[in-house]
Coordinates of N, CA and C in Angstrom, one line a residue:
Chain A
D1 N -25.6 -59.0 57.2 CA -26.6 -59.8 56.4 C -26.1 -59.9 54.9
Q2 N -26.3 -61.0 54.3 CA -25.8 -61.2 53.0 C -26.5 -60.3 52.0
Q3 N -25.7 -59.6 51.2 CA -26.3 -58.8 50.1 C -26.6 -59.6 48.8
V4 N -25.8 -60.7 48.7 CA -25.9 -61.6 47.5 C -26.1 -63.0 47.9
K5 N -27.1 -63.7 47.4 CA -27.4 -65.1 47.8 C -27.5 -66.0 46.7
Q6 N -26.7 -67.0 46.7 CA -26.9 -68.1 45.8 C -27.3 -69.3 46.6
N7 N -28.6 -69.6 46.6 CA -29.2 -70.5 47.5 C -29.0 -72.0 47.2
S8 N -28.5 -72.3 46.0 CA -28.2 -73.7 45.7 C -26.7 -73.9 45.7
P9 N -26.3 -74.6 46.7 CA -24.8 -74.9 46.8 C -24.3 -75.8 45.6
S10 N -25.2 -76.6 45.1 CA -24.8 -77.5 44.0 C -25.9 -77.8 43.0
L11 N -25.6 -78.2 41.8 CA -26.5 -78.4 40.7 C -25.9 -79.5 39.9
S12 N -26.7 -80.6 39.5 CA -26.3 -81.6 38.6 C -27.2 -81.7 37.4
V13 N -26.5 -81.6 36.2 CA -27.3 -81.6 35.0 C -26.7 -82.6 34.0
Q14 N -27.6 -83.1 33.2 CA -27.1 -84.1 32.1 C -26.6 -83.3 30.9
E15 N -25.5 -83.8 30.4 CA -24.9 -83.2 29.1 C -25.9 -82.9 28.1
G16 N -25.9 -81.7 27.5 CA -26.9 -81.4 26.5 C -28.1 -80.7 26.9
R17 N -28.4 -80.8 28.3 CA -29.6 -80.1 28.8 C -29.2 -78.7 29.3
I18 N -30.2 -78.0 29.7 CA -30.0 -76.6 30.2 C -29.6 -76.6 31.6
S19 N -28.6 -75.7 32.0 CA -28.2 -75.4 33.3 C -28.7 -74.1 33.7
I20 N -29.4 -73.9 34.8 CA -29.9 -72.6 35.3 C -29.4 -72.4 36.7
L21 N -28.6 -71.3 36.8 CA -28.0 -70.9 38.1 C -28.6 -69.6 38.5
N22 N -28.9 -69.5 39.8 CA -29.7 -68.4 40.3 C -28.9 -67.6 41.3
C23 N -29.3 -66.3 41.4 CA -28.6 -65.4 42.4 C -29.7 -64.3 42.7
D24 N -29.8 -64.1 44.1 CA -30.7 -63.0 44.5 C -29.9 -62.0 45.3
Y25 N -30.4 -60.7 45.2 CA -29.7 -59.6 45.9 C -30.7 -58.8 46.6
T26 N -30.2 -58.0 47.5 CA -31.1 -57.3 48.4 C -31.2 -55.8 48.2
N27 N -30.2 -55.1 47.6 CA -30.4 -53.7 47.3 C -30.1 -53.3 45.8
S28 N -30.3 -52.1 45.5 CA -30.1 -51.7 44.1 C -28.9 -50.8 43.8
M29 N -27.9 -50.9 44.7 CA -26.7 -50.0 44.6 C -25.7 -50.6 43.7
F30 N -26.1 -51.4 42.6 CA -25.1 -52.0 41.7 C -25.4 -51.6 40.3
D31 N -24.3 -51.5 39.5 CA -24.5 -51.0 38.1 C -24.2 -52.2 37.1
Y32 N -23.5 -53.2 37.6 CA -23.3 -54.4 36.7 C -23.4 -55.6 37.5
F33 N -23.9 -56.7 36.8 CA -24.0 -58.0 37.5 C -23.2 -58.9 36.7
L34 N -22.3 -59.7 37.3 CA -21.4 -60.5 36.7 C -21.5 -62.0 37.1
W35 N -21.0 -62.9 36.2 CA -20.8 -64.3 36.6 C -19.4 -64.6 36.4
Y36 N -18.8 -65.3 37.4 CA -17.5 -65.8 37.3 C -17.5 -67.3 37.4
K37 N -16.5 -68.0 36.7 CA -16.4 -69.4 36.7 C -15.1 -69.8 37.4
K38 N -15.1 -70.8 38.2 CA -13.9 -71.2 38.9 C -13.7 -72.7 38.9
Y39 N -12.5 -73.1 38.4 CA -12.1 -74.5 38.4 C -11.3 -74.7 39.7
P40 N -11.2 -75.9 40.1 CA -10.4 -76.2 41.3 C -8.9 -75.8 41.1
A41 N -8.3 -75.2 42.2 CA -6.9 -74.8 42.1 C -6.6 -73.7 41.1
E42 N -7.7 -73.0 40.7 CA -7.4 -71.8 39.8 C -8.2 -70.6 40.3
G43 N -7.8 -69.4 39.8 CA -8.6 -68.3 40.2 C -9.9 -68.2 39.4
P44 N -10.8 -67.4 39.9 CA -12.1 -67.2 39.1 C -11.8 -66.5 37.8
T45 N -12.5 -66.8 36.7 CA -12.4 -66.2 35.4 C -13.8 -65.6 35.1
F46 N -13.7 -64.4 34.5 CA -14.9 -63.7 34.1 C -15.6 -64.4 33.0
L47 N -16.9 -64.6 33.1 CA -17.7 -65.3 32.1 C -18.6 -64.4 31.4
I48 N -19.5 -63.7 32.0 CA -20.5 -62.8 31.3 C -21.0 -61.8 32.3
S49 N -21.4 -60.7 31.8 CA -22.0 -59.7 32.7 C -23.3 -59.1 32.0
I50 N -24.0 -58.3 32.8 CA -25.1 -57.5 32.3 C -25.2 -56.2 33.1
S51 N -25.5 -55.2 32.3 CA -25.7 -53.8 32.9 C -27.1 -53.8 33.6
S52 N -27.1 -52.9 34.6 CA -28.4 -52.8 35.4 C -29.5 -52.2 34.5
I53 N -29.2 -51.7 33.3 CA -30.3 -51.2 32.5 C -30.8 -52.1 31.4
K54 N -30.2 -53.3 31.4 CA -30.6 -54.4 30.5 C -31.3 -55.4 31.3
D55 N -32.0 -56.4 30.5 CA -32.6 -57.5 31.2 C -32.1 -58.8 30.6
K56 N -31.4 -58.8 29.6 CA -30.8 -60.0 29.0 C -29.5 -59.7 28.3
N57 N -28.6 -60.6 28.4 CA -27.3 -60.6 27.6 C -26.9 -61.9 27.3
E58 N -26.5 -62.1 26.0 CA -26.3 -63.4 25.5 C -24.8 -63.5 24.9
D59 N -24.1 -64.6 25.2 CA -22.8 -64.8 24.6 C -22.6 -66.3 24.3
G60 N -22.9 -66.7 23.1 CA -22.8 -68.1 22.8 C -23.8 -68.9 23.5
R61 N -23.3 -69.9 24.3 CA -24.1 -70.8 25.0 C -24.6 -70.2 26.4
F62 N -24.1 -69.1 26.7 CA -24.4 -68.4 28.0 C -25.3 -67.2 27.9
T63 N -26.4 -67.2 28.6 CA -27.3 -66.1 28.7 C -27.5 -65.7 30.1
V64 N -27.4 -64.4 30.4 CA -27.7 -63.9 31.7 C -29.0 -63.1 31.7
F65 N -29.9 -63.3 32.6 CA -31.1 -62.6 32.7 C -31.2 -61.8 34.1
L66 N -31.7 -60.6 34.0 CA -31.8 -59.8 35.1 C -33.2 -59.3 35.3
N67 N -33.8 -59.6 36.5 CA -35.1 -59.2 36.8 C -35.0 -58.2 38.0
K68 N -35.0 -57.0 37.7 CA -34.7 -55.9 38.7 C -35.8 -55.8 39.8
S69 N -37.1 -56.0 39.3 CA -38.2 -55.9 40.3 C -38.1 -57.0 41.3
A70 N -37.6 -58.2 40.9 CA -37.5 -59.3 41.8 C -36.2 -59.4 42.5
K71 N -35.2 -58.5 42.0 CA -33.8 -58.5 42.5 C -33.2 -59.9 42.3
H72 N -33.4 -60.4 41.0 CA -33.0 -61.8 40.7 C -32.2 -61.8 39.5
L73 N -31.1 -62.6 39.5 CA -30.2 -62.8 38.4 C -30.1 -64.3 38.1
S74 N -30.0 -64.6 36.8 CA -29.8 -66.0 36.5 C -28.9 -66.2 35.3
L75 N -28.2 -67.3 35.3 CA -27.3 -67.7 34.2 C -27.8 -69.0 33.6
H76 N -28.0 -69.0 32.3 CA -28.5 -70.2 31.5 C -27.4 -70.6 30.7
I77 N -27.1 -71.9 30.7 CA -26.1 -72.5 29.9 C -26.8 -73.6 29.0
V78 N -26.8 -73.4 27.7 CA -27.5 -74.3 26.8 C -26.6 -74.5 25.5
P79 N -26.3 -75.7 25.1 CA -26.4 -76.9 25.9 C -25.3 -77.0 26.9
S80 N -25.5 -77.7 28.0 CA -24.4 -77.9 29.0 C -23.4 -78.9 28.5
Q81 N -22.2 -78.7 28.8 CA -21.1 -79.6 28.4 C -20.3 -80.0 29.7
P82 N -19.7 -81.2 29.7 CA -18.9 -81.6 30.9 C -17.8 -80.6 31.3
G83 N -17.3 -79.9 30.3 CA -16.3 -78.9 30.6 C -16.8 -77.7 31.3
D84 N -18.2 -77.6 31.4 CA -18.8 -76.5 32.2 C -18.8 -76.8 33.7
S85 N -18.4 -78.0 34.1 CA -18.4 -78.4 35.5 C -17.4 -77.5 36.2
A86 N -17.9 -76.7 37.1 CA -17.1 -75.7 37.9 C -18.0 -75.1 39.0
V87 N -17.4 -74.2 39.7 CA -18.2 -73.4 40.6 C -18.4 -72.1 40.0
Y88 N -19.7 -71.6 40.1 CA -20.1 -70.4 39.5 C -20.4 -69.4 40.5
F89 N -19.8 -68.2 40.5 CA -20.1 -67.2 41.4 C -20.8 -66.0 40.7
C90 N -21.9 -65.5 41.3 CA -22.4 -64.3 40.8 C -21.7 -63.2 41.6
A91 N -21.5 -62.0 41.0 CA -20.8 -60.9 41.7 C -21.5 -59.6 41.2
L92 N -21.7 -58.7 42.2 CA -22.4 -57.5 41.9 C -21.4 -56.3 42.1
R93 N -21.4 -55.4 41.1 CA -20.5 -54.3 41.2 C -21.1 -53.1 41.7
G94 N -20.5 -52.6 42.7 CA -21.0 -51.3 43.4 C -20.9 -50.1 42.5
R95 N -21.9 -49.2 42.6 CA -21.9 -48.0 41.7 C -20.8 -47.1 42.1
S96 N -20.4 -47.0 43.3 CA -19.4 -46.0 43.8 C -18.0 -46.3 43.4
Q97 N -17.5 -47.3 44.1 CA -16.1 -47.7 43.9 C -15.9 -48.7 42.8
G98 N -17.0 -49.5 42.5 CA -16.8 -50.5 41.5 C -16.3 -51.8 42.1
N99 N -16.3 -51.9 43.4 CA -15.9 -53.1 44.1 C -17.0 -54.2 43.9
L100 N -16.6 -55.5 43.9 CA -17.5 -56.6 43.7 C -17.9 -57.2 45.0
I101 N -19.1 -57.6 45.1 CA -19.6 -58.5 46.2 C -20.0 -59.8 45.6
F102 N -19.5 -60.9 46.2 CA -19.7 -62.2 45.6 C -20.7 -63.0 46.4
G103 N -21.5 -63.9 45.7 CA -22.2 -64.8 46.3 C -21.3 -66.0 46.8
K104 N -22.0 -67.0 47.4 CA -21.2 -68.1 47.9 C -20.8 -69.1 46.9
G105 N -21.4 -69.1 45.7 CA -21.1 -70.0 44.6 C -22.0 -71.1 44.6
T106 N -22.2 -71.7 43.3 CA -22.9 -72.9 43.1 C -22.0 -73.8 42.3
K107 N -21.9 -75.1 42.8 CA -21.0 -76.0 42.1 C -21.9 -76.8 41.1
L108 N -21.6 -76.6 39.8 CA -22.3 -77.2 38.7 C -21.5 -78.5 38.3
S109 N -22.2 -79.6 38.2 CA -21.7 -80.9 37.7 C -22.5 -81.3 36.4
V110 N -21.8 -81.4 35.3 CA -22.5 -81.8 34.1 C -22.1 -83.2 33.8
K111 N -23.0 -84.1 33.8 CA -22.7 -85.6 33.6 C -22.8 -86.0 32.1
P112 N -21.8 -86.7 31.7 CA -21.8 -87.1 30.3 C -22.9 -88.1 30.0
Chain B
N1 N 1.8 -62.0 27.8 CA 1.3 -61.5 29.1 C 1.0 -62.6 30.1
A2 N 1.7 -62.5 31.3 CA 1.4 -63.5 32.3 C 0.1 -63.2 33.0
G3 N -0.4 -62.0 32.9 CA -1.6 -61.7 33.6 C -1.4 -61.3 35.1
V4 N -2.1 -62.0 36.0 CA -1.9 -61.8 37.4 C -1.2 -63.0 38.0
T5 N -0.1 -62.8 38.6 CA 0.6 -63.9 39.3 C 0.7 -63.7 40.8
Q6 N 0.8 -64.8 41.5 CA 0.8 -64.8 43.0 C 1.9 -65.7 43.4
T7 N 2.6 -65.2 44.5 CA 3.7 -65.9 45.1 C 3.6 -65.9 46.6
P8 N 3.7 -67.0 47.4 CA 3.9 -68.4 46.8 C 2.5 -69.0 46.5
K9 N 2.6 -70.2 46.0 CA 1.3 -70.9 45.7 C 0.8 -71.6 47.0
F10 N 1.7 -72.0 47.9 CA 1.3 -72.7 49.1 C 2.2 -72.3 50.2
R11 N 1.7 -72.2 51.5 CA 2.5 -71.9 52.6 C 1.9 -72.4 53.8
V12 N 2.7 -72.9 54.8 CA 2.2 -73.3 56.0 C 2.9 -72.5 57.1
L13 N 2.2 -71.9 58.0 CA 2.8 -71.0 59.0 C 2.4 -71.6 60.4
K14 N 3.2 -71.2 61.4 CA 2.8 -71.5 62.8 C 2.1 -70.2 63.3
T15 N 1.2 -70.3 64.2 CA 0.6 -69.2 64.9 C 1.6 -68.2 65.4
G16 N 1.4 -66.9 65.0 CA 2.4 -65.9 65.4 C 3.4 -65.5 64.5
Q17 N 3.6 -66.4 63.4 CA 4.6 -66.1 62.4 C 4.0 -65.0 61.5
S18 N 5.0 -64.4 60.8 CA 4.6 -63.4 59.8 C 5.0 -63.8 58.4
M19 N 4.3 -63.2 57.4 CA 4.6 -63.5 56.0 C 4.0 -62.5 55.1
T20 N 4.5 -62.4 53.9 CA 4.0 -61.5 52.9 C 3.7 -62.3 51.7
L21 N 2.5 -62.0 51.1 CA 2.1 -62.6 49.9 C 2.2 -61.5 48.8
L22 N 2.8 -61.9 47.6 CA 3.1 -61.0 46.6 C 2.1 -61.2 45.4
C23 N 1.6 -60.2 44.9 CA 0.8 -60.2 43.7 C 1.4 -59.3 42.7
A24 N 1.5 -59.8 41.4 CA 2.1 -59.0 40.3 C 1.2 -59.0 39.1
Q25 N 1.0 -57.9 38.5 CA 0.3 -57.9 37.2 C 1.0 -57.1 36.2
D26 N 1.0 -57.6 34.9 CA 1.7 -57.0 33.8 C 0.8 -56.4 32.8
M27 N -0.5 -56.0 33.2 CA -1.5 -55.5 32.3 C -1.7 -53.9 32.5
N28 N -0.8 -53.4 33.3 CA -0.8 -51.9 33.5 C -2.2 -51.5 34.2
H29 N -2.7 -52.3 35.0 CA -4.0 -52.0 35.6 C -3.8 -51.1 36.8
E30 N -4.8 -50.2 36.9 CA -4.7 -49.3 38.1 C -5.2 -49.9 39.4
Y31 N -6.3 -50.6 39.4 CA -6.8 -51.1 40.6 C -6.3 -52.5 40.9
M32 N -6.1 -52.8 42.2 CA -5.7 -54.2 42.6 C -6.4 -54.5 43.9
Y33 N -6.6 -55.8 44.0 CA -7.5 -56.3 45.2 C -6.9 -57.6 45.8
W34 N -7.2 -57.7 47.1 CA -6.9 -59.0 47.8 C -8.2 -59.5 48.4
Y35 N -8.4 -60.8 48.1 CA -9.6 -61.5 48.6 C -9.2 -62.7 49.4
R36 N -10.0 -63.2 50.2 CA -9.9 -64.5 50.8 C -11.2 -65.3 50.5
Q37 N -11.0 -66.7 50.3 CA -12.1 -67.5 50.1 C -12.0 -68.7 51.1
D38 N -13.1 -68.8 51.8 CA -13.1 -69.9 52.8 C -14.2 -70.9 52.4
P39 N -14.1 -72.2 52.8 CA -15.1 -73.2 52.4 C -16.5 -72.7 52.6
G40 N -17.3 -72.9 51.5 CA -18.7 -72.6 51.6 C -19.0 -71.1 51.5
M41 N -17.9 -70.3 51.3 CA -18.1 -68.8 51.3 C -17.7 -68.3 49.9
G42 N -18.2 -67.1 49.6 CA -17.8 -66.4 48.5 C -16.5 -65.8 48.7
L43 N -16.0 -65.0 47.8 CA -14.7 -64.3 47.9 C -15.1 -63.0 48.8
R44 N -14.3 -62.7 49.8 CA -14.5 -61.5 50.6 C -13.3 -60.6 50.5
L45 N -13.6 -59.3 50.2 CA -12.5 -58.4 50.0 C -11.8 -58.0 51.3
I46 N -10.5 -58.1 51.2 CA -9.7 -57.7 52.4 C -9.2 -56.3 52.3
H47 N -8.4 -56.0 51.3 CA -8.0 -54.6 51.0 C -8.0 -54.4 49.5
Y48 N -7.9 -53.2 49.1 CA -7.8 -52.9 47.7 C -7.0 -51.6 47.5
S49 N -6.6 -51.3 46.3 CA -5.8 -50.2 45.9 C -6.3 -49.6 44.6
V50 N -6.5 -48.3 44.6 CA -7.0 -47.6 43.4 C -5.8 -47.0 42.6
G51 N -4.6 -47.2 43.0 CA -3.5 -46.7 42.3 C -2.2 -46.8 43.1
E52 N -1.1 -46.6 42.5 CA 0.2 -46.7 43.2 C 0.2 -45.8 44.4
G53 N 0.6 -46.3 45.5 CA 0.8 -45.5 46.7 C -0.5 -45.3 47.5
T54 N -1.6 -45.9 47.1 CA -2.9 -45.8 47.8 C -3.4 -47.2 48.2
T55 N -4.0 -47.3 49.4 CA -4.7 -48.5 49.8 C -5.9 -48.2 50.5
A56 N -6.9 -49.1 50.6 CA -8.1 -48.9 51.3 C -8.6 -50.3 51.9
K57 N -9.4 -50.2 52.9 CA -9.9 -51.4 53.6 C -11.1 -51.9 52.9
G58 N -11.2 -53.3 52.9 CA -12.4 -53.9 52.3 C -13.3 -54.4 53.4
E59 N -13.9 -55.5 53.2 CA -14.9 -56.1 54.1 C -14.3 -56.7 55.3
V60 N -13.1 -57.4 55.2 CA -12.5 -58.1 56.3 C -11.0 -57.8 56.4
P61 N -10.7 -56.5 56.8 CA -9.3 -56.1 56.8 C -8.5 -56.4 58.0
D62 N -9.1 -56.8 59.1 CA -8.4 -57.0 60.4 C -7.4 -58.1 60.3
G63 N -6.2 -57.8 60.8 CA -5.1 -58.8 60.8 C -4.2 -58.8 59.6
Y64 N -4.5 -57.9 58.7 CA -3.8 -57.8 57.4 C -3.3 -56.4 57.2
N65 N -2.2 -56.2 56.5 CA -1.7 -54.9 56.0 C -1.3 -55.1 54.6
V66 N -1.3 -54.0 53.8 CA -1.0 -54.0 52.4 C -0.2 -52.9 52.0
S67 N 0.5 -53.0 50.9 CA 1.3 -51.9 50.3 C 1.3 -52.0 48.9
R68 N 1.3 -50.8 48.2 CA 1.3 -50.7 46.8 C 2.4 -49.7 46.4
L69 N 3.6 -50.1 46.5 CA 4.8 -49.1 46.2 C 5.0 -49.0 44.7
K70 N 4.7 -50.1 44.0 CA 4.8 -50.0 42.5 C 3.5 -50.4 41.9
K71 N 3.1 -49.8 40.8 CA 1.8 -50.0 40.2 C 1.6 -51.5 39.9
Q72 N 2.6 -52.2 39.5 CA 2.4 -53.6 39.1 C 2.4 -54.6 40.3
N73 N 2.7 -54.1 41.5 CA 2.7 -55.1 42.7 C 1.8 -54.7 43.8
F74 N 1.2 -55.7 44.4 CA 0.3 -55.4 45.6 C 0.7 -56.5 46.6
L75 N 1.2 -56.1 47.8 CA 1.6 -57.0 48.8 C 0.6 -57.1 49.9
L76 N 0.4 -58.3 50.4 CA -0.5 -58.6 51.5 C 0.3 -59.1 52.7
G77 N 0.3 -58.5 53.8 CA 1.1 -58.9 54.9 C 0.3 -59.4 56.1
L78 N 0.8 -60.5 56.7 CA 0.2 -61.0 57.9 C 1.3 -60.8 59.0
E79 N 1.0 -59.9 60.0 CA 2.1 -59.7 60.9 C 2.2 -60.7 62.0
S80 N 1.1 -61.3 62.4 CA 1.1 -62.4 63.5 C 0.0 -63.3 63.1
A81 N 0.3 -64.4 62.3 CA -0.7 -65.2 61.8 C -1.6 -65.9 62.8
A82 N -2.8 -66.1 62.5 CA -3.7 -66.9 63.4 C -4.4 -68.0 62.6
P83 N -4.8 -69.1 63.3 CA -5.5 -70.1 62.6 C -6.7 -69.7 61.8
S84 N -7.4 -68.6 62.2 CA -8.6 -68.1 61.5 C -8.2 -67.5 60.2
Q85 N -6.9 -67.3 59.9 CA -6.4 -66.8 58.6 C -6.1 -67.9 57.6
T86 N -6.3 -69.1 58.0 CA -6.2 -70.2 57.1 C -7.2 -70.0 56.0
S87 N -6.8 -70.0 54.7 CA -7.7 -69.6 53.7 C -7.0 -69.7 52.4
V88 N -7.7 -69.5 51.3 CA -7.1 -69.4 50.0 C -7.2 -67.9 49.7
Y89 N -6.1 -67.3 49.3 CA -6.0 -65.9 49.0 C -5.9 -65.6 47.5
F90 N -6.8 -64.7 47.0 CA -6.7 -64.4 45.6 C -6.5 -62.9 45.5
C91 N -5.6 -62.6 44.5 CA -5.3 -61.3 44.1 C -6.0 -61.0 42.7
A92 N -6.5 -59.8 42.5 CA -7.1 -59.4 41.3 C -6.7 -58.0 40.9
S93 N -6.8 -57.8 39.6 CA -6.5 -56.4 39.1 C -7.6 -56.0 38.1
R94 N -7.7 -54.7 37.9 CA -8.8 -54.1 37.1 C -8.3 -52.9 36.4
L95 N -8.6 -52.7 35.1 CA -8.0 -51.6 34.4 C -8.8 -50.3 34.8
T96 N -10.0 -50.2 34.7 CA -10.9 -49.1 34.9 C -10.5 -47.9 34.1
T97 N -11.4 -47.5 33.2 CA -11.1 -46.3 32.4 C -12.0 -45.2 32.9
G98 N -12.8 -45.5 33.9 CA -13.7 -44.5 34.4 C -15.1 -44.5 33.7
A99 N -15.1 -45.1 32.5 CA -16.4 -45.2 31.8 C -16.8 -46.7 32.1
R100 N -17.8 -46.8 32.9 CA -18.2 -48.1 33.4 C -18.8 -48.9 32.2
T101 N -18.0 -49.9 31.8 CA -18.5 -50.8 30.7 C -18.4 -52.2 31.2
S102 N -18.9 -53.1 30.3 CA -18.8 -54.5 30.7 C -17.4 -55.1 30.7
T103 N -16.5 -54.4 30.1 CA -15.1 -54.9 30.1 C -14.3 -54.4 31.3
D104 N -14.9 -53.5 32.0 CA -14.3 -53.0 33.3 C -14.4 -54.0 34.4
T105 N -13.7 -55.1 34.3 CA -13.9 -56.2 35.2 C -12.6 -56.6 35.9
Q106 N -12.7 -57.5 36.8 CA -11.4 -58.0 37.5 C -10.9 -59.2 37.0
Y107 N -9.5 -59.3 36.9 CA -8.9 -60.5 36.5 C -8.1 -61.1 37.7
F108 N -8.3 -62.3 37.9 CA -7.8 -63.0 39.1 C -6.5 -63.8 38.9
G109 N -5.7 -63.9 39.9 CA -4.5 -64.7 40.0 C -4.9 -66.1 40.3
P110 N -4.0 -67.1 40.4 CA -4.4 -68.5 40.7 C -4.6 -68.8 42.1
G111 N -4.2 -67.9 43.0 CA -4.4 -68.1 44.4 C -3.2 -68.6 45.2
T112 N -3.2 -68.3 46.5 CA -2.3 -68.8 47.5 C -3.0 -69.6 48.6
R113 N -2.6 -70.8 48.8 CA -3.3 -71.6 49.8 C -2.4 -71.5 51.1
L114 N -3.0 -70.9 52.1 CA -2.3 -70.6 53.4 C -2.9 -71.4 54.5
T115 N -2.1 -72.1 55.2 CA -2.5 -72.9 56.4 C -1.7 -72.3 57.6
V116 N -2.5 -72.0 58.6 CA -1.9 -71.5 59.9 C -2.2 -72.5 61.0
L117 N -1.1 -73.2 61.5 CA -1.2 -74.2 62.5 C -1.2 -73.6 63.9

């Protein structure tokens, strides 16, 4: 059974508007929650993370929110730019070994 | 710093052939990982290593072997390739200081696209 779910395979947003990407998880055995961004023909690159003891982390245009009671993670991008068009993976880091479990990804398209 | 590099970038194999994928990192990272990514799927962990001379199984280890003879290199081997192993393979490395911080994260290579006919 999937431990990490990204239920939206794709999202299309107008340039300048907010992009909201969502991720749900099923158990609490994670200490950090991460977002990776992936362009075609490249490896994923780390974008932003949040500790399990926080509920918000902000870095420029990117903000990650963690709702532990709902087991829900979201990434907000404001304002969205065409260069943000990529696949976004949420990844959860296990408390023991620190291995990552990835969601299936959401393909974001930002239209000019 | 080149970061994490992978060789080759592309490869086509016939069923039953063997090959080795090479991952190299120049960041002096302790941990290294091999993942596969299939269409519509996230990255799934094949094997990983927490240091030179050590390896461990991940989520989908069957059909693969790995070796970490040098700290900077992590090899992924397919002894008898099958069409189900057609995938994009990513290597990653991680420093890990033991103090779990937000910077203790994984850095990925560009990937190897493997097709098994």
